[in-house]
Structure formats: C-alpha cells, structure tokens
Amino acid sequence: MREDPRVTEPARHAAEPADRAAAPGEQSRPVHLDRRDRLDWREFGERYWDRQPALFTSVTPAPFDVHEVFETAVAASHRGGPFGVPPYAGFAVGGEPQTDPGDFLPQPRDGSFAGYHQRLVRQLSGEPYSLALQAFHAFHHPLWARERAFFAGLWARVGQPAQSAFTTLVHGTYEQPLAEALPGQCVATFLFVLGGRQRMRFGAADRSASYAVEAGPGDLLYWPSHLSPAAEPYAGWASTGVRVSVVREGRQAAAELYDLLHDVTPETLLTPDPDPAGAAPPGEEGLLVPDAEAGPELPAPLERALAHFRSAGARGPLEERVARQSLRHWTAGGFRPVPPPAPRGRFGDDDVVRATERVLWTEAAGRRLYSACGHVAATELPAADLAAVLRVLNSGRPLPVRELAPAARVLLAELTAFRALERL
C-alpha cells in the first residue's frame, strides 16, 4: 500500500504465485514438515510460503478468538437463504449432508462450542456430525479486524492477494470435505485450531510415504497449494478450527468481472415489462424467441438491461467503479466481503475524534472517494480540504469537530459507520 493516502489505479501489485514452484516429480518425494514454536512472517515468506508445510505451536497473538468465533457462528447460522438455510452453511450427520439442518446449527442458547457440542450429542444420540460455515469473516467485525491484522504481516512480505482469502469455520466430530476453491483453482491453506485436536495426513502424490500431523488449540498449520493433505477421524472428540485459504493459481476472470459489476442491477432491470404483450412469445421450455417479422430487436427487458450495462461501461461510470473497487480491495486487507457498516455517528462542536484505521482516497470521474475497512463513500469536500482532514486522521492526531465544515462532519459520520473512527 502506498504511503500517499491517494489511490489512483487498480490493484496491480497484489500477490501472485511465487516464482519458485514445485518441480516435476517433487511431489513424489516425501513431504518435510517443520515444527516451530514461533511465527515470524519474514522467515515464513522466505522459507515456507509456496514451498513446504509447517506447524506453528501456541501462536501469539492469535488470529482468532474462540468467543468471537462462536458469536460469528451464531450470526452466520441465522442469516438464512430462501429456504431458511444459509447458502454458505454445510451440516452433515453421519456423513450425510442435511438440506434442512433445523436447529442443528449454533444457537445463542448454546453459549459456547462446548455447549453446542453437548446439545448435539443429546439430539443426535452420539452420531458423528460436522459443521462448515464459509465466508465466515463477513459476519463479525471484531473477528474480521483481528484476522486482517494478523495476516497483514504476511501480505507485507508476499503481497496482498488479488482475490479475497476464504475463511471457513470447521467444527464437529469428523471432518467434512470442503469445496473452498473453485474448479481449476489451487489454494494455500492455514488451519488455526481453537478447540480439540485436528489430524492431517501428508504424503507424497504416489502414496509412497505419509505421516500424520496433529495440531492442538492455539496451533497454526500451513500447507502450500501443491499439497492436499487428508483429514483423519477425530476418534469421537469435537474439534473446532478456522481455515484461511489463499488462491495461488487459477484466478477466475468471471469472479473478477462479478466483483466489478455485481451491483450494476438496479430495480429497473427487475421491473416487469409494462407491455408484456409486446414481448416475444415464449418458445420451447419457456425461453423467449425472436419474432421473425419483428426484426433483430431484443425483448424489452433485455433491451433495458443492455442499455443499462452500456451506460455503466461508459468511460466516466467505469472509471468511478474501478476506483471504488480498488479502494475496497486495499482497505479490506485481503478479506472480502467485509462486515456491513454500523449506524452513522453524530457529532457536536465539543467532540474530538481520532482515526483507528487508515483512510485512503482518490478522485475519479470528477468525484472524490474515500475508503476504510473495505467501505467506500463520496464526499463534497474539495480535494485540498479532504486531503487536509485525512492528513490529520492518518497521522493519529486528535481532530476537534468544532473546526470542521458540514461536509467534513458528514465524512466523519460515514467513517464512524465504517468503524474507522473513535470519539475521545
């Protein structure tokens, strides 16, 4: 990230796979795993990143707190999809995925993972179960902030990933297979154990040699993208861990295009055609087919969609969208989607504030945009005034609200919603 608090172009220097990859035949040799009692990101980047697995014991500061993880699990479990089941939640009993897990997902009354496990043991009569919650960091700001701060040391050495890292909670009495990466992608993985023990078996690709690694609470296990260890049974105990997976190969252009255009779908595109009789009649299997006598014109709903995307792709709007995405990328710290903003703050003349997060800004298509914690907003402040306000905030110095114009106070209110500001 630049020292200058302005961002004027997309993220071009994000992390890519290291030059050194596993040589042909290397995966057929036994895998060597180091056990370390201290995690140093400089050493990690030089010795282990994209090279070999390693187990770091009793990592401090920890990337996750068990209480925050349980609170996040409850929050994620109650953000339901169209059928009341979160689309990012997977729950299985005895190896069978459950399409309707009911109250098998974490509940506030459980109080902790221990309480959750005890309840499931009673409800399931001791049958083995597994829970997986993906996109985990998007549901709890303190957890997201702790995780982002922990991995900032790694990104400083190897580059912030162009695509967001995956964060997945795994809990249960056996390991559920996880589809964390898209087809064709290879991911490097960090597994942090919060409770119980997790056993992973590493071996050569030709199965000529293998060994198991057991990680306990507070341990961090890393393996590079060219390895795919297998999880071993937990022998009946409950284990809780969080996986952080970083895409190293197989970036998906479709995912990046979605990232740029996902919110270019205003309500007008979903509004029924006011003249449905003028639309092309449905063909086989309910598809719209063109009227041979009507010429090459598109049905009205598709014409509206095409017109809108043409507008969004014009130079000015596209320039602003690229700037917004670049700001979101850099301030999210490698973990998106970010938790939703909090309510906006209100300030009086006697208030004094201080930034708790670095704020970036840029100009695009005649607008001034600013960003923190993966959120972006526009301001009416002139560029010189915006730069002056952010210079004080990014220096860590207190900023008296009394001295600020109304537009600057609006900026502070937004930054409070982004959780980038504190009142002194």
Short mmCIF file of C-alpha atoms in Angstrom, two decimals:
data_model
loop_
_atom_site.label_atom_id
_atom_site.label_comp_id
_atom_site.label_asym_id
_atom_site.label_seq_id
_atom_site.Cartn_x
_atom_site.Cartn_y
_atom_site.Cartn_z
CA MET A 1 0.00 0.00 0.00
CA ARG A 2 1.27 3.45 -0.84
CA GLU A 3 2.38 5.91 1.77
CA ASP A 4 0.45 8.59 -0.15
CA PRO A 5 -3.18 8.28 1.05
CA ARG A 6 -4.42 8.52 -2.54
CA VAL A 7 -5.19 5.56 -4.78
CA THR A 8 -5.38 6.36 -8.47
CA GLU A 9 -5.34 2.98 -10.20
CA PRO A 10 -6.48 -0.62 -9.68
CA ALA A 11 -4.54 -3.04 -7.54
CA ARG A 12 -1.70 -4.10 -9.85
CA HIS A 13 0.79 -5.30 -7.29
CA ALA A 14 -1.31 -7.88 -5.49
CA ALA A 15 0.16 -11.25 -4.66
CA GLU A 16 0.72 -13.75 -7.45
CA PRO A 17 2.16 -17.28 -7.23
CA ALA A 18 5.80 -17.27 -6.29
CA ASP A 19 8.42 -17.85 -9.00
CA ARG A 20 9.55 -20.99 -7.27
CA ALA A 21 7.01 -23.78 -7.85
CA ALA A 22 7.23 -27.46 -7.13
CA ALA A 23 9.42 -29.05 -9.78
CA PRO A 24 8.18 -32.07 -11.78
CA GLY A 25 8.49 -35.14 -9.63
CA GLU A 26 8.95 -33.11 -6.47
CA GLN A 27 5.54 -34.14 -5.18
CA SER A 28 6.55 -37.79 -5.39
CA ARG A 29 9.17 -37.24 -2.70
CA PRO A 30 8.27 -37.41 0.99
CA VAL A 31 6.91 -34.15 2.37
CA HIS A 32 9.01 -32.47 5.03
CA LEU A 33 7.17 -30.50 7.73
CA ASP A 34 8.87 -28.20 10.19
CA ARG A 35 7.56 -27.62 13.72
CA ARG A 36 8.22 -24.15 15.01
CA ASP A 37 7.46 -22.54 18.37
CA ARG A 38 7.40 -19.03 16.91
CA LEU A 39 5.82 -17.46 13.80
CA ASP A 40 7.92 -14.84 12.07
CA TRP A 41 6.41 -13.62 8.79
CA ARG A 42 9.79 -12.69 7.31
CA GLU A 43 11.11 -16.18 7.85
CA PHE A 44 7.79 -17.66 6.76
CA GLY A 45 7.83 -15.77 3.45
CA GLU A 46 11.38 -16.84 2.68
CA ARG A 47 11.20 -20.45 3.79
CA TYR A 48 7.63 -21.77 3.72
CA TRP A 49 5.34 -19.68 1.51
CA ASP A 50 4.56 -21.74 -1.62
CA ARG A 51 7.29 -24.17 -0.61
CA GLN A 52 6.62 -26.54 2.28
CA PRO A 53 4.18 -27.10 5.16
CA ALA A 54 4.87 -26.01 8.71
CA LEU A 55 3.24 -26.27 12.14
CA PHE A 56 3.48 -23.25 14.45
CA THR A 57 2.62 -24.01 18.05
CA SER A 58 0.87 -21.66 20.50
CA VAL A 59 0.74 -18.73 18.08
CA THR A 60 0.51 -15.28 19.71
CA PRO A 61 -1.16 -13.01 19.01
CA ALA A 62 -3.78 -15.44 17.80
CA PRO A 63 -5.62 -14.80 14.52
CA PHE A 64 -8.93 -15.84 16.09
CA ASP A 65 -10.61 -15.73 19.49
CA VAL A 66 -12.88 -18.67 20.35
CA HIS A 67 -15.60 -16.45 21.83
CA GLU A 68 -15.69 -14.21 18.75
CA VAL A 69 -15.75 -17.28 16.52
CA PHE A 70 -18.75 -18.71 18.35
CA GLU A 71 -20.59 -15.37 18.16
CA THR A 72 -19.85 -15.29 14.43
CA ALA A 73 -21.08 -18.85 14.01
CA VAL A 74 -24.40 -17.92 15.62
CA ALA A 75 -24.72 -14.80 13.47
CA ALA A 76 -23.90 -16.68 10.26
CA SER A 77 -26.30 -19.51 11.11
CA HIS A 78 -29.22 -17.09 11.41
CA ARG A 79 -28.63 -15.26 8.12
CA GLY A 80 -30.87 -17.61 6.17
CA GLY A 81 -31.32 -18.15 2.43
CA PRO A 82 -34.59 -18.54 0.51
CA PHE A 83 -35.43 -21.75 2.36
CA GLY A 84 -34.26 -20.61 5.78
CA VAL A 85 -30.86 -22.35 5.43
CA PRO A 86 -27.77 -20.15 4.89
CA PRO A 87 -26.33 -21.00 1.45
CA TYR A 88 -22.81 -20.94 2.90
CA ALA A 89 -23.59 -23.40 5.71
CA GLY A 90 -22.97 -27.11 5.43
CA PHE A 91 -24.12 -29.57 8.08
CA ALA A 92 -23.84 -33.34 7.89
CA VAL A 93 -24.83 -36.21 10.20
CA GLY A 94 -23.02 -39.49 9.83
CA GLY A 95 -21.53 -38.28 6.58
CA GLU A 96 -24.91 -37.37 5.06
CA PRO A 97 -25.38 -33.68 4.16
CA GLN A 98 -28.56 -32.20 5.62
CA THR A 99 -30.60 -29.97 3.31
CA ASP A 100 -32.63 -28.74 6.29
CA PRO A 101 -30.43 -28.78 9.42
CA GLY A 102 -33.17 -27.22 11.53
CA ASP A 103 -31.80 -26.26 14.95
CA PHE A 104 -28.62 -28.30 14.43
CA LEU A 105 -26.86 -25.01 13.63
CA PRO A 106 -25.36 -23.00 16.52
CA GLN A 107 -27.91 -21.20 18.70
CA PRO A 108 -27.45 -18.29 21.15
CA ARG A 109 -28.64 -20.54 23.99
CA ASP A 110 -25.66 -22.87 23.45
CA GLY A 111 -23.32 -20.25 24.87
CA SER A 112 -20.14 -21.82 23.51
CA PHE A 113 -18.89 -24.56 21.22
CA ALA A 114 -18.78 -26.88 24.24
CA GLY A 115 -22.45 -26.21 24.94
CA TYR A 116 -23.28 -26.60 21.25
CA HIS A 117 -21.50 -29.96 21.15
CA GLN A 118 -23.27 -31.23 24.25
CA ARG A 119 -26.66 -30.31 22.79
CA LEU A 120 -25.93 -32.08 19.50
CA VAL A 121 -24.69 -35.20 21.27
CA ARG A 122 -28.07 -35.41 23.00
CA GLN A 123 -30.12 -34.62 19.89
CA LEU A 124 -28.17 -36.93 17.59
CA SER A 125 -27.75 -39.76 20.13
CA GLY A 126 -23.99 -39.64 19.67
CA GLU A 127 -23.94 -39.83 15.85
CA PRO A 128 -20.94 -38.03 14.32
CA TYR A 129 -21.66 -34.60 12.88
CA SER A 130 -19.83 -31.81 11.10
CA LEU A 131 -20.49 -28.11 10.56
CA ALA A 132 -18.85 -25.88 7.95
CA LEU A 133 -19.56 -22.15 7.58
CA GLN A 134 -17.95 -20.34 4.65
CA ALA A 135 -17.45 -16.59 4.02
CA PHE A 136 -17.06 -16.57 7.78
CA HIS A 137 -15.31 -13.25 8.29
CA ALA A 138 -18.22 -11.25 6.81
CA PHE A 139 -20.47 -11.68 9.86
CA HIS A 140 -18.50 -10.18 12.75
CA HIS A 141 -16.40 -7.03 12.60
CA PRO A 142 -14.10 -7.74 15.60
CA LEU A 143 -13.29 -11.19 14.17
CA TRP A 144 -12.65 -9.68 10.72
CA ALA A 145 -10.43 -6.95 12.17
CA ARG A 146 -8.40 -9.44 14.23
CA GLU A 147 -7.93 -11.76 11.24
CA ARG A 148 -6.97 -8.92 8.92
CA ALA A 149 -4.43 -7.52 11.41
CA PHE A 150 -2.87 -10.97 11.85
CA PHE A 151 -2.36 -11.62 8.13
CA ALA A 152 -1.22 -8.05 7.38
CA GLY A 153 2.29 -9.17 8.32
CA LEU A 154 2.19 -11.87 5.66
CA TRP A 155 0.80 -9.58 2.94
CA ALA A 156 3.60 -7.10 3.71
CA ARG A 157 6.06 -9.84 2.72
CA VAL A 158 4.34 -11.61 -0.18
CA GLY A 159 1.72 -9.11 -1.41
CA GLN A 160 -1.96 -8.80 -0.67
CA PRO A 161 -3.96 -11.41 -2.62
CA ALA A 162 -5.84 -10.16 -5.66
CA GLN A 163 -8.81 -12.32 -4.73
CA SER A 164 -10.19 -12.44 -1.22
CA ALA A 165 -8.95 -15.20 1.02
CA PHE A 166 -11.57 -17.78 2.03
CA THR A 167 -12.40 -18.03 5.73
CA THR A 168 -14.21 -21.22 6.79
CA LEU A 169 -15.24 -22.48 10.21
CA VAL A 170 -14.97 -26.26 10.65
CA HIS A 171 -16.47 -27.87 13.74
CA GLY A 172 -17.63 -31.34 14.62
CA THR A 173 -16.66 -34.89 15.46
CA TYR A 174 -15.38 -35.70 11.98
CA GLU A 175 -14.02 -33.76 9.03
CA GLN A 176 -16.46 -32.70 6.34
CA PRO A 177 -14.98 -32.38 2.84
CA LEU A 178 -14.86 -28.69 1.92
CA ALA A 179 -15.11 -27.18 -1.54
CA GLU A 180 -13.32 -23.96 -0.63
CA ALA A 181 -11.81 -23.30 -4.06
CA LEU A 182 -13.49 -23.07 -7.44
CA PRO A 183 -12.68 -25.72 -10.06
CA GLY A 184 -9.23 -25.14 -11.51
CA GLN A 185 -8.01 -23.13 -8.51
CA CYS A 186 -5.17 -24.08 -6.18
CA VAL A 187 -5.12 -22.65 -2.68
CA ALA A 188 -2.59 -22.36 0.10
CA THR A 189 -4.21 -23.05 3.47
CA PHE A 190 -3.78 -22.00 7.08
CA LEU A 191 -5.62 -24.05 9.72
CA PHE A 192 -5.91 -22.50 13.18
CA VAL A 193 -7.18 -24.85 15.89
CA LEU A 194 -9.43 -23.36 18.57
CA GLY A 195 -10.60 -26.47 20.42
CA GLY A 196 -10.00 -30.21 20.42
CA ARG A 197 -7.37 -31.58 18.07
CA GLN A 198 -7.11 -31.87 14.30
CA ARG A 199 -5.13 -34.50 12.49
CA MET A 200 -4.00 -34.05 8.90
CA ARG A 201 -2.14 -36.70 6.90
CA PHE A 202 0.54 -35.52 4.47
CA GLY A 203 2.06 -37.80 1.88
CA ALA A 204 3.72 -37.98 -1.49
CA ALA A 205 1.46 -37.90 -4.53
CA ASP A 206 2.25 -41.55 -5.30
CA ARG A 207 1.38 -42.54 -1.67
CA SER A 208 4.91 -43.92 -1.21
CA ALA A 209 5.25 -42.22 2.16
CA SER A 210 2.97 -40.33 4.51
CA TYR A 211 2.70 -39.14 8.07
CA ALA A 212 0.06 -37.53 10.26
CA VAL A 213 0.34 -34.13 11.92
CA GLU A 214 -1.73 -33.34 14.99
CA ALA A 215 -2.49 -29.74 15.87
CA GLY A 216 -3.96 -28.62 19.19
CA PRO A 217 -5.58 -25.43 20.49
CA GLY A 218 -3.56 -22.35 19.58
CA ASP A 219 -1.60 -24.12 16.82
CA LEU A 220 -1.43 -22.90 13.23
CA LEU A 221 -0.83 -25.43 10.46
CA TYR A 222 0.13 -24.24 6.97
CA TRP A 223 0.38 -26.18 3.73
CA PRO A 224 1.13 -24.78 0.23
CA SER A 225 -1.17 -25.10 -2.76
CA HIS A 226 0.62 -28.10 -4.33
CA LEU A 227 -0.25 -30.26 -1.29
CA SER A 228 -3.66 -31.74 -0.47
CA PRO A 229 -3.49 -33.39 2.95
CA ALA A 230 -6.34 -35.62 4.08
CA ALA A 231 -8.12 -35.09 7.39
CA GLU A 232 -8.19 -38.07 9.72
CA PRO A 233 -11.08 -39.06 12.03
CA TYR A 234 -11.24 -37.30 15.38
CA ALA A 235 -11.94 -40.50 17.33
CA GLY A 236 -15.19 -39.07 18.70
CA TRP A 237 -14.00 -35.81 20.18
CA ALA A 238 -15.25 -32.44 18.97
CA SER A 239 -12.79 -30.21 17.16
CA THR A 240 -13.10 -26.55 16.21
CA GLY A 241 -10.89 -24.75 13.74
CA VAL A 242 -10.82 -21.97 11.17
CA ARG A 243 -9.30 -22.38 7.73
CA VAL A 244 -7.95 -19.45 5.74
CA SER A 245 -7.30 -20.35 2.12
CA VAL A 246 -5.46 -18.11 -0.33
CA VAL A 247 -5.80 -18.60 -4.10
CA ARG A 248 -2.37 -19.17 -5.62
CA GLU A 249 -3.30 -20.41 -9.10
CA GLY A 250 -6.37 -20.31 -11.29
CA ARG A 251 -7.71 -16.79 -10.81
CA GLN A 252 -11.20 -16.68 -12.28
CA ALA A 253 -11.94 -13.85 -14.73
CA ALA A 254 -15.65 -14.42 -14.12
CA ALA A 255 -15.18 -13.76 -10.41
CA GLU A 256 -13.27 -10.55 -11.09
CA LEU A 257 -15.92 -9.36 -13.57
CA TYR A 258 -18.61 -10.07 -10.98
CA ASP A 259 -16.58 -8.15 -8.43
CA LEU A 260 -16.64 -5.13 -10.75
CA LEU A 261 -20.27 -5.33 -11.89
CA HIS A 262 -22.17 -7.19 -9.15
CA ASP A 263 -24.20 -4.17 -8.09
CA VAL A 264 -24.99 -2.95 -11.61
CA THR A 265 -28.50 -4.40 -11.35
CA PRO A 266 -30.91 -1.64 -10.33
CA GLU A 267 -34.56 -2.27 -9.62
CA THR A 268 -35.49 -1.19 -13.14
CA LEU A 269 -33.98 -4.39 -14.50
CA LEU A 270 -36.27 -6.42 -12.26
CA THR A 271 -39.44 -4.44 -13.02
CA PRO A 272 -41.90 -6.39 -15.18
CA ASP A 273 -42.40 -5.06 -18.68
CA PRO A 274 -45.40 -2.68 -18.59
CA ASP A 275 -46.42 -4.04 -22.00
CA PRO A 276 -45.88 -7.79 -21.80
CA ALA A 277 -47.94 -8.25 -24.96
CA GLY A 278 -45.14 -6.56 -26.87
CA ALA A 279 -42.55 -9.06 -25.70
CA ALA A 280 -41.57 -12.03 -27.82
CA PRO A 281 -43.71 -15.11 -27.16
CA PRO A 282 -42.22 -17.93 -25.09
CA GLY A 283 -40.67 -20.69 -27.12
CA GLU A 284 -39.81 -24.23 -26.15
CA GLU A 285 -39.05 -24.72 -22.45
CA GLY A 286 -40.35 -21.23 -21.72
CA LEU A 287 -37.47 -19.39 -23.46
CA LEU A 288 -38.05 -16.12 -25.30
CA VAL A 289 -37.58 -16.42 -29.06
CA PRO A 290 -37.41 -13.53 -31.52
CA ASP A 291 -40.37 -12.75 -33.74
CA ALA A 292 -39.34 -13.39 -37.33
CA GLU A 293 -41.34 -10.39 -38.52
CA ALA A 294 -40.15 -8.04 -35.79
CA GLY A 295 -36.54 -7.89 -36.97
CA PRO A 296 -33.42 -8.13 -34.76
CA GLU A 297 -34.83 -6.10 -31.83
CA LEU A 298 -34.38 -7.58 -28.35
CA PRO A 299 -37.27 -8.17 -25.97
CA ALA A 300 -37.89 -5.07 -23.85
CA PRO A 301 -36.42 -6.48 -20.57
CA LEU A 302 -33.18 -7.44 -22.32
CA GLU A 303 -33.05 -4.09 -24.13
CA ARG A 304 -33.29 -2.28 -20.79
CA ALA A 305 -30.55 -4.45 -19.32
CA LEU A 306 -28.28 -3.90 -22.30
CA ALA A 307 -28.85 -0.13 -22.19
CA HIS A 308 -28.00 -0.07 -18.51
CA PHE A 309 -24.79 -2.04 -18.89
CA ARG A 310 -23.77 0.17 -21.80
CA SER A 311 -24.26 3.17 -19.52
CA ALA A 312 -22.31 1.53 -16.68
CA GLY A 313 -19.50 0.72 -19.10
CA ALA A 314 -19.13 4.29 -20.31
CA ARG A 315 -15.82 5.93 -19.52
CA GLY A 316 -16.94 8.06 -16.56
CA PRO A 317 -19.04 5.48 -14.66
CA LEU A 318 -16.50 2.74 -15.34
CA GLU A 319 -13.64 4.92 -14.11
CA GLU A 320 -15.51 5.50 -10.86
CA ARG A 321 -16.35 1.82 -10.44
CA VAL A 322 -12.71 0.80 -10.93
CA ALA A 323 -11.63 3.40 -8.38
CA ARG A 324 -14.23 2.19 -5.87
CA GLN A 325 -13.16 -1.42 -6.29
CA SER A 326 -9.50 -0.53 -5.91
CA LEU A 327 -10.23 1.35 -2.67
CA ARG A 328 -12.33 -1.55 -1.36
CA HIS A 329 -9.59 -4.00 -2.22
CA TRP A 330 -6.79 -2.17 -0.43
CA THR A 331 -8.73 -1.26 2.71
CA ALA A 332 -10.32 -4.71 3.12
CA GLY A 333 -6.87 -6.17 3.75
CA GLY A 334 -7.42 -9.35 1.73
CA PHE A 335 -10.72 -10.40 3.38
CA ARG A 336 -13.91 -9.64 1.49
CA PRO A 337 -16.83 -9.34 1.68
CA VAL A 338 -16.40 -7.15 4.72
CA PRO A 339 -18.87 -6.91 7.60
CA PRO A 340 -21.69 -4.42 6.97
CA PRO A 341 -21.28 -0.86 8.25
CA ALA A 342 -22.55 0.27 11.63
CA PRO A 343 -25.02 3.14 12.14
CA ARG A 344 -23.62 6.54 11.22
CA GLY A 345 -22.26 8.69 14.02
CA ARG A 346 -23.40 12.15 15.15
CA PHE A 347 -21.02 14.81 16.39
CA GLY A 348 -21.31 18.11 18.22
CA ASP A 349 -18.95 21.05 18.47
CA ASP A 350 -17.37 19.72 21.67
CA ASP A 351 -16.46 16.31 20.22
CA VAL A 352 -12.91 15.26 19.38
CA VAL A 353 -12.21 12.21 17.20
CA ARG A 354 -9.27 10.07 16.20
CA ALA A 355 -8.87 7.55 13.38
CA THR A 356 -8.48 3.88 14.27
CA GLU A 357 -8.00 2.84 10.63
CA ARG A 358 -6.03 4.31 7.74
CA VAL A 359 -8.28 6.15 5.30
CA LEU A 360 -7.46 6.19 1.56
CA TRP A 361 -8.93 8.48 -1.09
CA THR A 362 -8.84 9.20 -4.79
CA GLU A 363 -10.56 11.23 -7.50
CA ALA A 364 -12.42 9.55 -10.34
CA ALA A 365 -14.80 10.93 -12.96
CA GLY A 366 -14.89 14.26 -11.14
CA ARG A 367 -15.81 12.73 -7.76
CA ARG A 368 -13.75 12.40 -4.60
CA LEU A 369 -13.99 8.97 -3.00
CA TYR A 370 -12.64 7.83 0.38
CA SER A 371 -12.45 4.38 1.93
CA ALA A 372 -11.71 2.46 5.14
CA CYS A 373 -12.37 -1.12 6.27
CA GLY A 374 -13.50 -2.15 2.77
CA HIS A 375 -16.26 0.50 2.53
CA VAL A 376 -16.35 3.46 0.12
CA ALA A 377 -18.25 6.77 0.07
CA ALA A 378 -18.13 10.03 -1.88
CA THR A 379 -17.69 13.50 -0.41
CA GLU A 380 -18.48 17.05 -1.48
CA LEU A 381 -15.31 18.34 0.18
CA PRO A 382 -12.82 19.98 -2.20
CA ALA A 383 -9.72 17.90 -2.78
CA ALA A 384 -7.48 20.21 -0.72
CA ASP A 385 -9.84 20.14 2.27
CA LEU A 386 -10.28 16.36 2.06
CA ALA A 387 -6.51 15.85 1.94
CA ALA A 388 -6.07 18.14 4.96
CA VAL A 389 -8.66 16.32 7.09
CA LEU A 390 -7.30 12.88 6.21
CA ARG A 391 -3.73 14.01 6.81
CA VAL A 392 -4.63 14.70 10.43
CA LEU A 393 -6.63 11.48 10.84
CA ASN A 394 -3.97 9.27 9.23
CA SER A 395 -1.30 10.80 11.46
CA GLY A 396 -3.15 9.52 14.53
CA ARG A 397 -3.60 13.02 15.95
CA PRO A 398 -6.92 14.07 17.56
CA LEU A 399 -9.22 16.15 15.37
CA PRO A 400 -11.61 18.68 17.01
CA VAL A 401 -15.00 18.60 15.30
CA ARG A 402 -15.60 22.29 16.07
CA GLU A 403 -13.11 23.27 13.36
CA LEU A 404 -14.83 21.30 10.59
CA ALA A 405 -17.26 22.36 7.87
CA PRO A 406 -20.59 20.50 7.48
CA ALA A 407 -19.29 18.34 4.61
CA ALA A 408 -16.33 17.26 6.75
CA ARG A 409 -18.71 16.30 9.57
CA VAL A 410 -20.64 14.13 7.13
CA LEU A 411 -17.34 12.44 6.26
CA LEU A 412 -16.70 11.74 9.95
CA ALA A 413 -20.19 10.27 10.32
CA GLU A 414 -19.50 7.87 7.44
CA LEU A 415 -16.11 6.89 8.84
CA THR A 416 -17.79 6.08 12.14
CA ALA A 417 -20.13 3.73 10.26
CA PHE A 418 -17.06 2.17 8.63
CA ARG A 419 -15.67 1.64 12.17
CA ALA A 420 -12.61 3.69 11.30
CA LEU A 421 -13.07 6.42 13.91
CA GLU A 422 -13.31 6.72 17.68
CA ARG A 423 -14.66 9.53 19.84
CA LEU A 424 -12.20 10.74 22.50
#
